[in-house]
Each structure stands twice: as C-alpha cells, then as structure tokens.
mmCIF file of C-alpha atoms in Angstrom:
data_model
loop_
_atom_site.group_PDB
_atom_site.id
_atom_site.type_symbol
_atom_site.label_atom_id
_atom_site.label_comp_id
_atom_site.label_asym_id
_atom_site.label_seq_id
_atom_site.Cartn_x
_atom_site.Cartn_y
_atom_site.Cartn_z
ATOM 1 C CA UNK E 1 10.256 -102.693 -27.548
ATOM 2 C CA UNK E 2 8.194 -100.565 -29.963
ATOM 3 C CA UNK E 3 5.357 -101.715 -32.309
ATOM 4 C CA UNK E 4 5.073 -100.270 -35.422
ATOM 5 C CA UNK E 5 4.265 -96.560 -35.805
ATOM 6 C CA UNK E 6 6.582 -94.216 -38.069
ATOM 7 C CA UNK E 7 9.012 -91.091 -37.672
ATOM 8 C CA UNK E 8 6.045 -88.836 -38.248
ATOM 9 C CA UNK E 9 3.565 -90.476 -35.654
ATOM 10 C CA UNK E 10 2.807 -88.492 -32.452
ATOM 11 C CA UNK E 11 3.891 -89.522 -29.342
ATOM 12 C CA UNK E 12 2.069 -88.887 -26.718
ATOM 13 C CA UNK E 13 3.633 -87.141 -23.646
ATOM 14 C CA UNK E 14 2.598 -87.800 -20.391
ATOM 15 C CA UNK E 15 1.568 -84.428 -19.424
ATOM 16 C CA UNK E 16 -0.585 -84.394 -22.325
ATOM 17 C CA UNK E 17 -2.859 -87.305 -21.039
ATOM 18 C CA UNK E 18 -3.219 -86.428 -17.601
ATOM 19 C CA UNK E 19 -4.676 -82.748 -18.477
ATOM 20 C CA UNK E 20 -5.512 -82.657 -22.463
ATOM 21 C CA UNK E 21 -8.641 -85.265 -22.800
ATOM 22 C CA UNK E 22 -10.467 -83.487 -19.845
ATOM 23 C CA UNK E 23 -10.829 -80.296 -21.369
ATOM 24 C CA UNK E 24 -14.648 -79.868 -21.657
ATOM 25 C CA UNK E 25 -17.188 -81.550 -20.079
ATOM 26 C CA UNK E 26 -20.506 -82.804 -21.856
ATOM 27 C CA UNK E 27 -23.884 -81.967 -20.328
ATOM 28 C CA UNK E 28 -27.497 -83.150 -21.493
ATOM 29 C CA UNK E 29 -29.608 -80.667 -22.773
ATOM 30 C CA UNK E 30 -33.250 -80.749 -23.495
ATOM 31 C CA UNK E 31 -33.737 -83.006 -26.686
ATOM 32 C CA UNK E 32 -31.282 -85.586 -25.281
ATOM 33 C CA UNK E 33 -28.249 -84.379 -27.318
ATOM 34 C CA UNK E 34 -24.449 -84.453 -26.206
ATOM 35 C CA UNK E 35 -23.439 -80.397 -25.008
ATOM 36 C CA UNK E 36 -19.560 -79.258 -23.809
ATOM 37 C CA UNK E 37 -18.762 -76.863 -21.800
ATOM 38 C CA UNK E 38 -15.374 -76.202 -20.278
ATOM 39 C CA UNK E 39 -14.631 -77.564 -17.306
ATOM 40 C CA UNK E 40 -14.490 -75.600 -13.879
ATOM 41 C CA UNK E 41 -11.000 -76.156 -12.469
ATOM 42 C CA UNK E 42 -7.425 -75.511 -14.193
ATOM 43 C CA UNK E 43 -6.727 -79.740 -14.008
ATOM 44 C CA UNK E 44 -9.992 -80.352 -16.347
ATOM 45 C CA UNK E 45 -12.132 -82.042 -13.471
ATOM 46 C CA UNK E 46 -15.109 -81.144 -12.590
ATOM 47 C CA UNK E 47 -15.513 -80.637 -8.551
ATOM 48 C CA UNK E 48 -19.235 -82.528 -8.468
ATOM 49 C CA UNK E 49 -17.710 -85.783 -7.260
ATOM 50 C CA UNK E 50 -16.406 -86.405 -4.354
ATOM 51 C CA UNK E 51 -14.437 -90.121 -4.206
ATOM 52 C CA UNK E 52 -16.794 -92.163 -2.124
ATOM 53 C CA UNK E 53 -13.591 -94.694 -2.147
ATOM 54 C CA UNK E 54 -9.771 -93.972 -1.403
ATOM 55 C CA UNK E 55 -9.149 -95.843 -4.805
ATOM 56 C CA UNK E 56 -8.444 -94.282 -8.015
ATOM 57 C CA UNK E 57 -8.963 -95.688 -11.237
ATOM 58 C CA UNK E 58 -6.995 -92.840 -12.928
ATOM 59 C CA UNK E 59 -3.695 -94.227 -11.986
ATOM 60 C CA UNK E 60 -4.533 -97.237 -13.394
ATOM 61 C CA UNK E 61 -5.208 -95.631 -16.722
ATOM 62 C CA UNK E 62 -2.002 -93.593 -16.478
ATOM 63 C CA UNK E 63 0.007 -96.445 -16.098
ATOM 64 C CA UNK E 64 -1.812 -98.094 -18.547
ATOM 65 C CA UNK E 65 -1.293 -94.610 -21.090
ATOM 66 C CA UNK E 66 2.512 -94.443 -20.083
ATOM 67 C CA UNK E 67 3.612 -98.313 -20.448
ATOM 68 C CA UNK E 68 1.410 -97.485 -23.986
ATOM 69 C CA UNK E 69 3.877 -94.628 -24.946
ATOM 70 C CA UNK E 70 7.051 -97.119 -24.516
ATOM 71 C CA UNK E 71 6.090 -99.669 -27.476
ATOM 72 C CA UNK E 72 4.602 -97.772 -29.512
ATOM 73 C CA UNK E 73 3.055 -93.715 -31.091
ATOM 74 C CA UNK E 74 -0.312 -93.113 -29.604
ATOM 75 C CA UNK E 75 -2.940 -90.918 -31.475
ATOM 76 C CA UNK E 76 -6.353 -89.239 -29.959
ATOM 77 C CA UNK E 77 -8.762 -91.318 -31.602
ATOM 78 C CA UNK E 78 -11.332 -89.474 -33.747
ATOM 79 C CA UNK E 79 -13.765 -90.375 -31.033
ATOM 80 C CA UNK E 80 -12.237 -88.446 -28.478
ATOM 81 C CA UNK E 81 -13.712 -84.994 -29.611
ATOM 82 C CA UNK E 82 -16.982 -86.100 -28.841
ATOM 83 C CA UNK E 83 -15.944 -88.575 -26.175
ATOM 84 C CA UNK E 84 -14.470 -86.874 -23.493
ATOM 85 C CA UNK E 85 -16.300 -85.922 -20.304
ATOM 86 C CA UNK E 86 -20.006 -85.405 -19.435
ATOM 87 C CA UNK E 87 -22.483 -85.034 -15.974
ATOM 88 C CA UNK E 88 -24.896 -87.286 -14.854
ATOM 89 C CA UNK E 89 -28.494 -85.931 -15.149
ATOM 90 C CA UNK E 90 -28.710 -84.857 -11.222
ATOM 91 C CA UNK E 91 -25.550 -83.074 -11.460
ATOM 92 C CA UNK E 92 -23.911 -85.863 -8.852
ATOM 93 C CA UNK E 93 -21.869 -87.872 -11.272
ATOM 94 C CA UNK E 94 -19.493 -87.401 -13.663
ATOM 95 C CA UNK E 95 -17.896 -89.486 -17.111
ATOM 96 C CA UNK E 96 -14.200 -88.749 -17.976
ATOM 97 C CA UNK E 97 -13.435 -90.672 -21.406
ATOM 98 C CA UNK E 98 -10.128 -91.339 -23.158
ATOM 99 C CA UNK E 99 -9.546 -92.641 -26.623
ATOM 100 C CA UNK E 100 -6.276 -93.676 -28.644
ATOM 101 C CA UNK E 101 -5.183 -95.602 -32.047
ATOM 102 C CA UNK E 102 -1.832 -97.112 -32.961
ATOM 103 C CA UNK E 103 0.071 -98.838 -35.382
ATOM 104 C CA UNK E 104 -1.505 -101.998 -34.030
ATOM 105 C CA UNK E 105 -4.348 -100.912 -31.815
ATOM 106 C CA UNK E 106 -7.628 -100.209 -33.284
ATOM 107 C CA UNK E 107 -8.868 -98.633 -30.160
ATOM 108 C CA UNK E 108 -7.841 -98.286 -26.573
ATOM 109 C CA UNK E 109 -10.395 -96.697 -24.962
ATOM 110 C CA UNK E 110 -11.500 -95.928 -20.808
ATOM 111 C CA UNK E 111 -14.564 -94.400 -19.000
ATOM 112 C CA UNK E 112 -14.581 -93.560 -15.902
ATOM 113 C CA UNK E 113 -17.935 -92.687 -13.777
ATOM 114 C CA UNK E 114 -17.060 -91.173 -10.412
ATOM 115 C CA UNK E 115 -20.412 -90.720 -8.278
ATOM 116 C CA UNK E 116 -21.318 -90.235 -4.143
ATOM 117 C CA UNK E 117 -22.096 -93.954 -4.269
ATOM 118 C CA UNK E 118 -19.625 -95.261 -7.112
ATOM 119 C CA UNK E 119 -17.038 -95.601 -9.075
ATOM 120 C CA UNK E 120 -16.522 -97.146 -12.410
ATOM 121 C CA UNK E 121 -14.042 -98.409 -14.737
ATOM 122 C CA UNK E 122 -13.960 -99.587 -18.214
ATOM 123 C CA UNK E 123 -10.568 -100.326 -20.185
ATOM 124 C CA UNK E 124 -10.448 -101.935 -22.774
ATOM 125 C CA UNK E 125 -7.695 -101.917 -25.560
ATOM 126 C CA UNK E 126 -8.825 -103.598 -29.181
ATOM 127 C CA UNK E 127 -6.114 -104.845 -32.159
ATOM 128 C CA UNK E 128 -6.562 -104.404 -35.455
ATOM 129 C CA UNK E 129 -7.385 -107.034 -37.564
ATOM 130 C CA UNK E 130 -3.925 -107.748 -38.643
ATOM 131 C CA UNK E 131 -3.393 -109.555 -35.385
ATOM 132 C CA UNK E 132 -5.093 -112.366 -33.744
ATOM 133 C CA UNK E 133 -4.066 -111.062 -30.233
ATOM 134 C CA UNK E 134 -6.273 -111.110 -27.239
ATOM 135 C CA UNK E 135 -8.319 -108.159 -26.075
ATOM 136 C CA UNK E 136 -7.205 -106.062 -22.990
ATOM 137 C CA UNK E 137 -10.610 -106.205 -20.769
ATOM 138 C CA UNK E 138 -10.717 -104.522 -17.327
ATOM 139 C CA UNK E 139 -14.245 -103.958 -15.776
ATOM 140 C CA UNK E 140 -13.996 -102.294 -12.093
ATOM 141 C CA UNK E 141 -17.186 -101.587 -9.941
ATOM 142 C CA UNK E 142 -16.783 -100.232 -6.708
ATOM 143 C CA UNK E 143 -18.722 -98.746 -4.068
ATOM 144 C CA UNK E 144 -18.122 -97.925 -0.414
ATOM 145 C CA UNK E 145 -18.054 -101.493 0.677
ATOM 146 C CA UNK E 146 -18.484 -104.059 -1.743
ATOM 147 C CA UNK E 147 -16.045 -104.424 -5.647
ATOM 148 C CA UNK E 148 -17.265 -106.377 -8.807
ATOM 149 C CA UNK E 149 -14.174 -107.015 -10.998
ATOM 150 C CA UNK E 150 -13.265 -108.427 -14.123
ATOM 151 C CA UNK E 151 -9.526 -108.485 -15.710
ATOM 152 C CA UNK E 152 -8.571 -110.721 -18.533
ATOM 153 C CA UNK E 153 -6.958 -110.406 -21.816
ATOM 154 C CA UNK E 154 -10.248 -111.991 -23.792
ATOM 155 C CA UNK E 155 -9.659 -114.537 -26.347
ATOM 156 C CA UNK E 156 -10.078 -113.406 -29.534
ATOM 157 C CA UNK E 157 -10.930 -116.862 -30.981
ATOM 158 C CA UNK E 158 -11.904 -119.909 -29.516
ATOM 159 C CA UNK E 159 -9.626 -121.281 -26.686
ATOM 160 C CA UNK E 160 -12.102 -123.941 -25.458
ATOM 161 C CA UNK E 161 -12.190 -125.967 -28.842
ATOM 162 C CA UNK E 162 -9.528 -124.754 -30.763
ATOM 163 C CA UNK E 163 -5.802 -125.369 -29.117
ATOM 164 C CA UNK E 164 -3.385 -124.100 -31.417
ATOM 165 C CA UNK E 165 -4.570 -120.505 -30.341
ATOM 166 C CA UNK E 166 -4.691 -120.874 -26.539
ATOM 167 C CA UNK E 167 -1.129 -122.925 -26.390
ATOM 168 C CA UNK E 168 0.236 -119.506 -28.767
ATOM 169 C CA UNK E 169 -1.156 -117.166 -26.339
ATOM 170 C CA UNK E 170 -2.134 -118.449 -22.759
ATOM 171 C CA UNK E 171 -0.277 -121.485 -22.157
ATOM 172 C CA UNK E 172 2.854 -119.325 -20.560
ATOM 173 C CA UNK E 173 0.232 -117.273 -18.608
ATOM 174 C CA UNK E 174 -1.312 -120.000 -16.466
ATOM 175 C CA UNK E 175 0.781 -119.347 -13.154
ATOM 176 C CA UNK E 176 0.348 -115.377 -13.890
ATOM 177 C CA UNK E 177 -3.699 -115.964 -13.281
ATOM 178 C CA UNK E 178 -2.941 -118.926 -10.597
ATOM 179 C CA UNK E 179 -0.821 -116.155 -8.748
ATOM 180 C CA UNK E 180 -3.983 -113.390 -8.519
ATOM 181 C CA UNK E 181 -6.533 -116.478 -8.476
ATOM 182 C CA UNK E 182 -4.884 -117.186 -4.542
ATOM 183 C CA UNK E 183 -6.066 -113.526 -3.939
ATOM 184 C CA UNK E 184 -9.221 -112.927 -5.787
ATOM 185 C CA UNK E 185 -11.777 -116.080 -5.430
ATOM 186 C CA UNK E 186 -13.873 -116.821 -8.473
ATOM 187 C CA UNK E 187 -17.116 -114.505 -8.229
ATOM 188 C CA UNK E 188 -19.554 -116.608 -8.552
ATOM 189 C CA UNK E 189 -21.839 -117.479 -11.688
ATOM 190 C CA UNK E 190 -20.575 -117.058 -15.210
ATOM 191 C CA UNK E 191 -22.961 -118.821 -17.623
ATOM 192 C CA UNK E 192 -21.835 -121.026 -20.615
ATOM 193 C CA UNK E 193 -22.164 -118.592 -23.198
ATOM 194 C CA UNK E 194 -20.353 -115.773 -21.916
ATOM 195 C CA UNK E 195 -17.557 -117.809 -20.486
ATOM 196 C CA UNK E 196 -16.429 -118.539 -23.824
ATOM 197 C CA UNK E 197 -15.106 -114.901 -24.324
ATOM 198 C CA UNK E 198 -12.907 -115.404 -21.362
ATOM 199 C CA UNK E 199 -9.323 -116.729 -20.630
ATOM 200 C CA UNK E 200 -8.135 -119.014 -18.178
ATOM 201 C CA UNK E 201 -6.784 -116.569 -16.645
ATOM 202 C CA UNK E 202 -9.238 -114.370 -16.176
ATOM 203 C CA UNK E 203 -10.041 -112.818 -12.618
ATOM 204 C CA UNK E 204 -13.602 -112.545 -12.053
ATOM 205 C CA UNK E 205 -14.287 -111.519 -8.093
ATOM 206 C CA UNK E 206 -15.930 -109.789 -5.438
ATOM 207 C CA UNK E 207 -14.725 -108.270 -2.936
ATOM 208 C CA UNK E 208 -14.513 -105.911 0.052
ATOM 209 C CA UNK E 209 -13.253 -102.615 -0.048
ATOM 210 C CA UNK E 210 -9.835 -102.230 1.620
ATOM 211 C CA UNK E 211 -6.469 -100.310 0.827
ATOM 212 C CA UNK E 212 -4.685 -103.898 0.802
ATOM 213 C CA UNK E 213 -7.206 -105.517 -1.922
ATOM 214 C CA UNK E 214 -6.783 -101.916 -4.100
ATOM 215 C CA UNK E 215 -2.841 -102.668 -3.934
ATOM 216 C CA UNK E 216 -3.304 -106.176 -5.059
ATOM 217 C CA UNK E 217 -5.549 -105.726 -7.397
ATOM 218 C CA UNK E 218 -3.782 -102.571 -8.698
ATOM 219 C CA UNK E 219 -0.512 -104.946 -9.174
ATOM 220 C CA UNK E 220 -2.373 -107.935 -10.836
ATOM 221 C CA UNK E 221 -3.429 -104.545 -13.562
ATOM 222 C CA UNK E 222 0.144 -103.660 -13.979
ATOM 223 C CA UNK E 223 1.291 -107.347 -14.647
ATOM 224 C CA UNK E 224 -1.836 -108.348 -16.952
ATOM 225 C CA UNK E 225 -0.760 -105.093 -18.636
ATOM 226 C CA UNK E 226 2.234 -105.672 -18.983
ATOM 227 C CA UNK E 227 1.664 -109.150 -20.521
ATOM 228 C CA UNK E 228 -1.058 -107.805 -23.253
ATOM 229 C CA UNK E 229 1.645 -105.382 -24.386
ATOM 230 C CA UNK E 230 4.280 -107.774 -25.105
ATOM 231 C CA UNK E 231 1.882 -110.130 -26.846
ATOM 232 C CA UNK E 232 0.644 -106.984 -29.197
ATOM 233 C CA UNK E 233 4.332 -105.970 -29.532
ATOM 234 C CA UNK E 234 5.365 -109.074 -30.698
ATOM 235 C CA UNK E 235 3.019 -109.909 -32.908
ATOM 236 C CA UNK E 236 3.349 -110.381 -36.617
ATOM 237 C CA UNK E 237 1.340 -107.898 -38.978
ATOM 238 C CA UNK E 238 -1.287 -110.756 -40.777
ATOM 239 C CA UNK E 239 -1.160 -110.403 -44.773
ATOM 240 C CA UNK E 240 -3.460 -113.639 -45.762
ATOM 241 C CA UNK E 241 -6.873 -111.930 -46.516
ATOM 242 C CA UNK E 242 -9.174 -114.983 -45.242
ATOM 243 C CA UNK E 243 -7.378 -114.983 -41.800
ATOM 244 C CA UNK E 244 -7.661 -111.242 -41.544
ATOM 245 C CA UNK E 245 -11.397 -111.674 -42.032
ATOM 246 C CA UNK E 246 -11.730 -114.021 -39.811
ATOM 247 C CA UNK E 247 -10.105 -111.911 -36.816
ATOM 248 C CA UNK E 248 -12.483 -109.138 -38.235
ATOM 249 C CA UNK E 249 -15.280 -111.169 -37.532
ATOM 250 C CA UNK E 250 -14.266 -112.418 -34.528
ATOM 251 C CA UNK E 251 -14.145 -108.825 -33.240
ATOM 252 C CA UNK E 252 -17.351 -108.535 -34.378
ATOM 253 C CA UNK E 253 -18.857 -111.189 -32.708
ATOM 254 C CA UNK E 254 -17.100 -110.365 -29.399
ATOM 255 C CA UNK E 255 -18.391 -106.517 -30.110
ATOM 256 C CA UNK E 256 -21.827 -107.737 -30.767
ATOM 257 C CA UNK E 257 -22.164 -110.010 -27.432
ATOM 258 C CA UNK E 258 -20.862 -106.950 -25.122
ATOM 259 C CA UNK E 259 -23.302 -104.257 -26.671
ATOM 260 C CA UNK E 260 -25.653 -106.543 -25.655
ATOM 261 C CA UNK E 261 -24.902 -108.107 -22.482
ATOM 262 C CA UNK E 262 -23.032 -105.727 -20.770
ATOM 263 C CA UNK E 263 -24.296 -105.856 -17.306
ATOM 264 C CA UNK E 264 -23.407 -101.857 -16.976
ATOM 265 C CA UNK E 265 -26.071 -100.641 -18.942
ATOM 266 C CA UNK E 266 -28.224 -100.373 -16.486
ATOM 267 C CA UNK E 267 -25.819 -97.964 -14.332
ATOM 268 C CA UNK E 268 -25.697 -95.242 -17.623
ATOM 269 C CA UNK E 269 -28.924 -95.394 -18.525
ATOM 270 C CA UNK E 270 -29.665 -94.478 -14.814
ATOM 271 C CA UNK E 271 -27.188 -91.338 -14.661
ATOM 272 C CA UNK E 272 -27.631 -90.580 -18.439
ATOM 273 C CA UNK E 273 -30.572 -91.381 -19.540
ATOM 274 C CA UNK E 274 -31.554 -94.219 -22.668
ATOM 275 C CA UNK E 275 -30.491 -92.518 -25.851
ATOM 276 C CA UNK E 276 -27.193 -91.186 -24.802
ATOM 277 C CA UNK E 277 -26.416 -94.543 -22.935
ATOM 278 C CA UNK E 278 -27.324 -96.669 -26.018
ATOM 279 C CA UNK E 279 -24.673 -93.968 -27.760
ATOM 280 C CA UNK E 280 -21.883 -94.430 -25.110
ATOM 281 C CA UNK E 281 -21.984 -98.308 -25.667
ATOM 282 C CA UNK E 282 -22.183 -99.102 -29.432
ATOM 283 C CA UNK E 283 -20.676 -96.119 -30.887
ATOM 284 C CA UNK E 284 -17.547 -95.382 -27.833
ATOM 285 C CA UNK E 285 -17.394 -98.232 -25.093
ATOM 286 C CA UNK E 286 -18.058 -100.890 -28.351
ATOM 287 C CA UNK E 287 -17.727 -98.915 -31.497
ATOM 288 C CA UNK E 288 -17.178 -100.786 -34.235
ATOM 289 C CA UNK E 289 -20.096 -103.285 -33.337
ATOM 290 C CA UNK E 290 -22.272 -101.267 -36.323
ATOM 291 C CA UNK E 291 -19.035 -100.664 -38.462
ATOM 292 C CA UNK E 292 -16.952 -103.773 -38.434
ATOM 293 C CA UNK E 293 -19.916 -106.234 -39.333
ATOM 294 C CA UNK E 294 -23.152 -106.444 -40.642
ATOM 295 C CA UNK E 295 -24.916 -109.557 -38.542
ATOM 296 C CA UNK E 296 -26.907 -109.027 -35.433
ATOM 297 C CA UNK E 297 -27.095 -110.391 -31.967
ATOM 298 C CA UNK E 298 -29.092 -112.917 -33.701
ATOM 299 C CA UNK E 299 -27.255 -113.752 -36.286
ATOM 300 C CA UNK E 300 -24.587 -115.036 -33.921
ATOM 301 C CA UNK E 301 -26.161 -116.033 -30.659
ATOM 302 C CA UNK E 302 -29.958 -117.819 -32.244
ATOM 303 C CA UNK E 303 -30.527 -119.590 -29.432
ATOM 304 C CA UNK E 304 -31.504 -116.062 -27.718
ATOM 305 C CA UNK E 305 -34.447 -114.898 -30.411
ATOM 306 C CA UNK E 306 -36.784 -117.275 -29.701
ATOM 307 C CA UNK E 307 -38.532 -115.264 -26.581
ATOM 308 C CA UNK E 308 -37.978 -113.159 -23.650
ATOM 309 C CA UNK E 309 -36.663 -115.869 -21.552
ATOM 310 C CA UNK E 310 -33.699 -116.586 -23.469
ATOM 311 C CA UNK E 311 -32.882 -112.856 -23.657
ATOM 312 C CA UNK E 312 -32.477 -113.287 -20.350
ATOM 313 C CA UNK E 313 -29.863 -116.083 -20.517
ATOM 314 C CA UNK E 314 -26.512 -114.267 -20.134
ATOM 315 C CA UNK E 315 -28.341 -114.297 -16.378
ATOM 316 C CA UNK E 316 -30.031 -117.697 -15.814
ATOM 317 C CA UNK E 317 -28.853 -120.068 -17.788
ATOM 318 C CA UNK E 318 -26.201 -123.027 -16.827
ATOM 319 C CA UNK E 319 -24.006 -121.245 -14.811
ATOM 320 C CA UNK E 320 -19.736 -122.162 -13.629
ATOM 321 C CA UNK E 321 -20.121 -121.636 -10.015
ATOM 322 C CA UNK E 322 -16.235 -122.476 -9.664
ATOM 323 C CA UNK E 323 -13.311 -121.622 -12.037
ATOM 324 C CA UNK E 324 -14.329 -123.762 -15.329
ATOM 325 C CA UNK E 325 -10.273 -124.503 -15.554
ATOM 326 C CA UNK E 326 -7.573 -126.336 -13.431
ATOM 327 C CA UNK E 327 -4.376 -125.952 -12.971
ATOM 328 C CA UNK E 328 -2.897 -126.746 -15.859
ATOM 329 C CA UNK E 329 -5.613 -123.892 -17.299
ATOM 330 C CA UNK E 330 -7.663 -126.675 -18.938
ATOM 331 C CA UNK E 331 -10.988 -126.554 -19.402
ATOM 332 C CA UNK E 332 -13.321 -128.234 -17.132
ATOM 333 C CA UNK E 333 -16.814 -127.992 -18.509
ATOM 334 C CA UNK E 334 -18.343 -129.263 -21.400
#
C-alpha cells in the first residue's frame, strides 16, 4: 500500500539512509552555537562511542526508514541540515539525528545518543493535520543493566472520554498490547495527567538488560510499526476546516506537554549543555510546539501555574501504579 506522494516525489533508497544523514557531525563551540565538521570514518560515525550495550537502536530506525519507503515517498526534512549529528561536551558521547516529511507525515524524526554509560532513543513519527491518526512514540533508555521504555501509538484526541475515536483506532489493537503486556510489566507510576496522552496499548516498562528482552522488545517495534503504518495509509485526507483545526490543536497540545515534561531533558542538558538542549527539544525532537500554536503550557495545563509544586506534578501527583485498562482496553480510573 502507498500513501499519497506523486510521480515526482523522491524515494528514498535504502543506502541513502544508512550513510547520507551522518555526514557531518556538530560540535559546540565557544558561544554555545551548533558547528559541523565531517565525520572521521568513511560510514559517517564518529569512533568516540563505544556501545556500552550489545543492542542497537539503528536497526530499529532502519526498519522503521525501510517499511517507510513501501507506503509512501520520503523527503529529508528541512531540519535535517542542521539536525544531523553532534558530540557531547566531554567528547564521550555522540547525537546521530534523522528527519523526513511525506505526503501524510508532518515529521518523522529519531535521535540517537550513544555514550560509555548509555544509549538513547527517540522516534517519533507526527501526521499532518489532515488526519486524526495516532502518533508513533518510541522512547528507549538503556544502560548496562537496567532499560526504561515507552512504545505506543499516542492518541491524538481523547480516548478516555471520547469513544468514537478509540473504537476507530484502538479497539482492533487490544490483544496486539495484551500480547507484549505478558512480556513487559507495567513500569510503575504514570500520573493522571500524562496518562491521558497514552493508548491502551501502550508498553511502559523496565527492565533488565538481556539479548532475549532486546529480541522481544525489538519485535513488539516491528509490529507496533507496522500497525501505525497501516492506520496512516489508510486514512482519509480531512477537508472540513473546523476538524482540521481541531487535530492542529490537538498536536499542539500534545507538542506543548512533551517540551515540557519530557523526562530526557535532563540527560541533554547534561552532555550538551542548556541552550542547545532547549534547541534540540522545541525546535527538532518537538518542533512545531512554537509554530503550530500560539498557547502556552499554561494555557492548556492551569492547574500547573499556580507554584513550584505543581510544576512538579507530571512527578508526584496521583499516580496508576498498575495498567489504568483491562482487558477489554477499558479504562479503569476516573
């Protein structure tokens, strides 16, 4: 199946990629400001890093960038030439970037940090506003022992109070996320806000490093994957004007909510410093968050300006200790 595109889009090849995006590498120079230089080694990778883990998060993008190229014409977003690889400040890390547009994808985009200690993954795959489809969300931390993961295609509009939308896009799904939720136990903690920009079939879990759990967890990437692309490549291009709006805003919202809670700020502020980390997340990682919208984290979430302490919320507030849906992928909570 192929969505949308035209005779004169590009496809992208797979050789192209693999090698193409990795061409430079960015360092930091004095007055905080993004520098390239090219890269050290024929492939595009720099040879700081050395894996402290026998996975790799690269073949998950591939697959991810190939199973792309079989619906539909990929383009280099415009963010790529500025978005493509950079060092950590001590010289021990590195940040390989991708970015893409199609007919119906605003932005795919991945970063991966490779470190002595870590490695990182962030993929996440936006639609336009034409179509009410979920987002593609996969957030991998791993070190040498321990993995934080999160996989889900993210509800673009609510699914906890508004059914029409989760029986068009989840209801099917349910035994998909039953079948990875025997493997991966829930996490731990999600509070009430942010669990309303998940699925019910999200995976959320922790987990120890082994080749078996990488396998697993490689396959339930493949199959969500796989999923997300049929739902995009189905979909039907939206023409009312109000609706379109309203998945615009939605976006927004969801946009707003990450730039501000995302729990991996911390990690690139540490290996890149404050102003280029605050860069990486709202204008590449979350770009559109001061583009598609003009209303703050305030505007949408109120119940956080008051003070400090409900900053601090997406933390320590009322919390799901279990999966907040049964079987049947209804919702369990208030």
């Amino acid at each position: 199946m192929e969505f949308g595109g035209s005779s004169s889009s590009f496809c992208l090849q797979q050789q192209q990629h693999r090698v193409a995006p990795f061409i430079r590498t960015i360092g930091i120079n004095s007055s905080g400001e993004w520098r390239r230089r090219r890269s050290s080694t024929k492939t595009g990778y720099s040879n700081i890093v050395r894996c402290c883990n026998p996975v790799s998060y690269k073949k998950f993008v591939d697959f991810a960038l190939d199973q792309t190229t079989t619906h539909t014409h990929l383009l280099p977003s415009p963010l790529q030439e500025k978005y493509n690889s950079m060092n950590s400040k001590d010289g021990k890390g590195e940040l390989s970037m991708l970015s893409f547009q199609a007919a119906k994808i605003r932005l795919l985009r991945s970063l991966i940090i490779k470190s002595e200690t870590m490695q990182v993954l962030d993929f996440t795959v936006f639609p336009k506003a034409e179509y009410d489809t979920p987002i593609f969300c996969a957030n991998f931390f791993t070190t040498a022992r321990t993995n934080i993961v999160v996989l889900d295609l993210n509800p673009l509009h609510d699914i906890i109070n508004q059914g029409d939308y989760k029986e068009k896009y989840f209801k099917s799904l349910i035994p998909l996320g039953l079948k990875y939720a025997e493997h991966f136990p829930w996490g731990g903690k999600l509070t009430s806000e942010s669990i309303k920009f998940f699925s019910p079939i999200v995976i959320w879990t922790k987990f120890t490093s082994s080749p078996q759990n990488y396998d697993i967890l490689y396959s339930a990437f493949r199959d969500y994957y796989k999923v997300w692309l049929e739902m995009v490549g189905s979909a039907v291009k939206e023409t009312d004007e109000s609706q379109i709006l309203r998945n615009l805003q939605a976006q927004h919202r969801y946009l707003t909510w990450r730039a501000e809670k995302d729990p991996g700020q911390g990690v690139l502020k540490k290996l890149i410093g404050d102003t280029l980390a605050k860069d990486l997340l709202r204008n590449f990682l979350f770009n559109g968050v001061d583009e598609l919208g003009s209303k703050k984290f305030s505007d949408y979430f109120p119940q956080y300006c008051c003070d400090e302490d409900n900053k601090k919320r997406s933390t320590i507030g009322k919390s799901f200790e279990s999966r907040p849906w049964d079987a049947n992928g209804e919702f369990l909570g208030e």
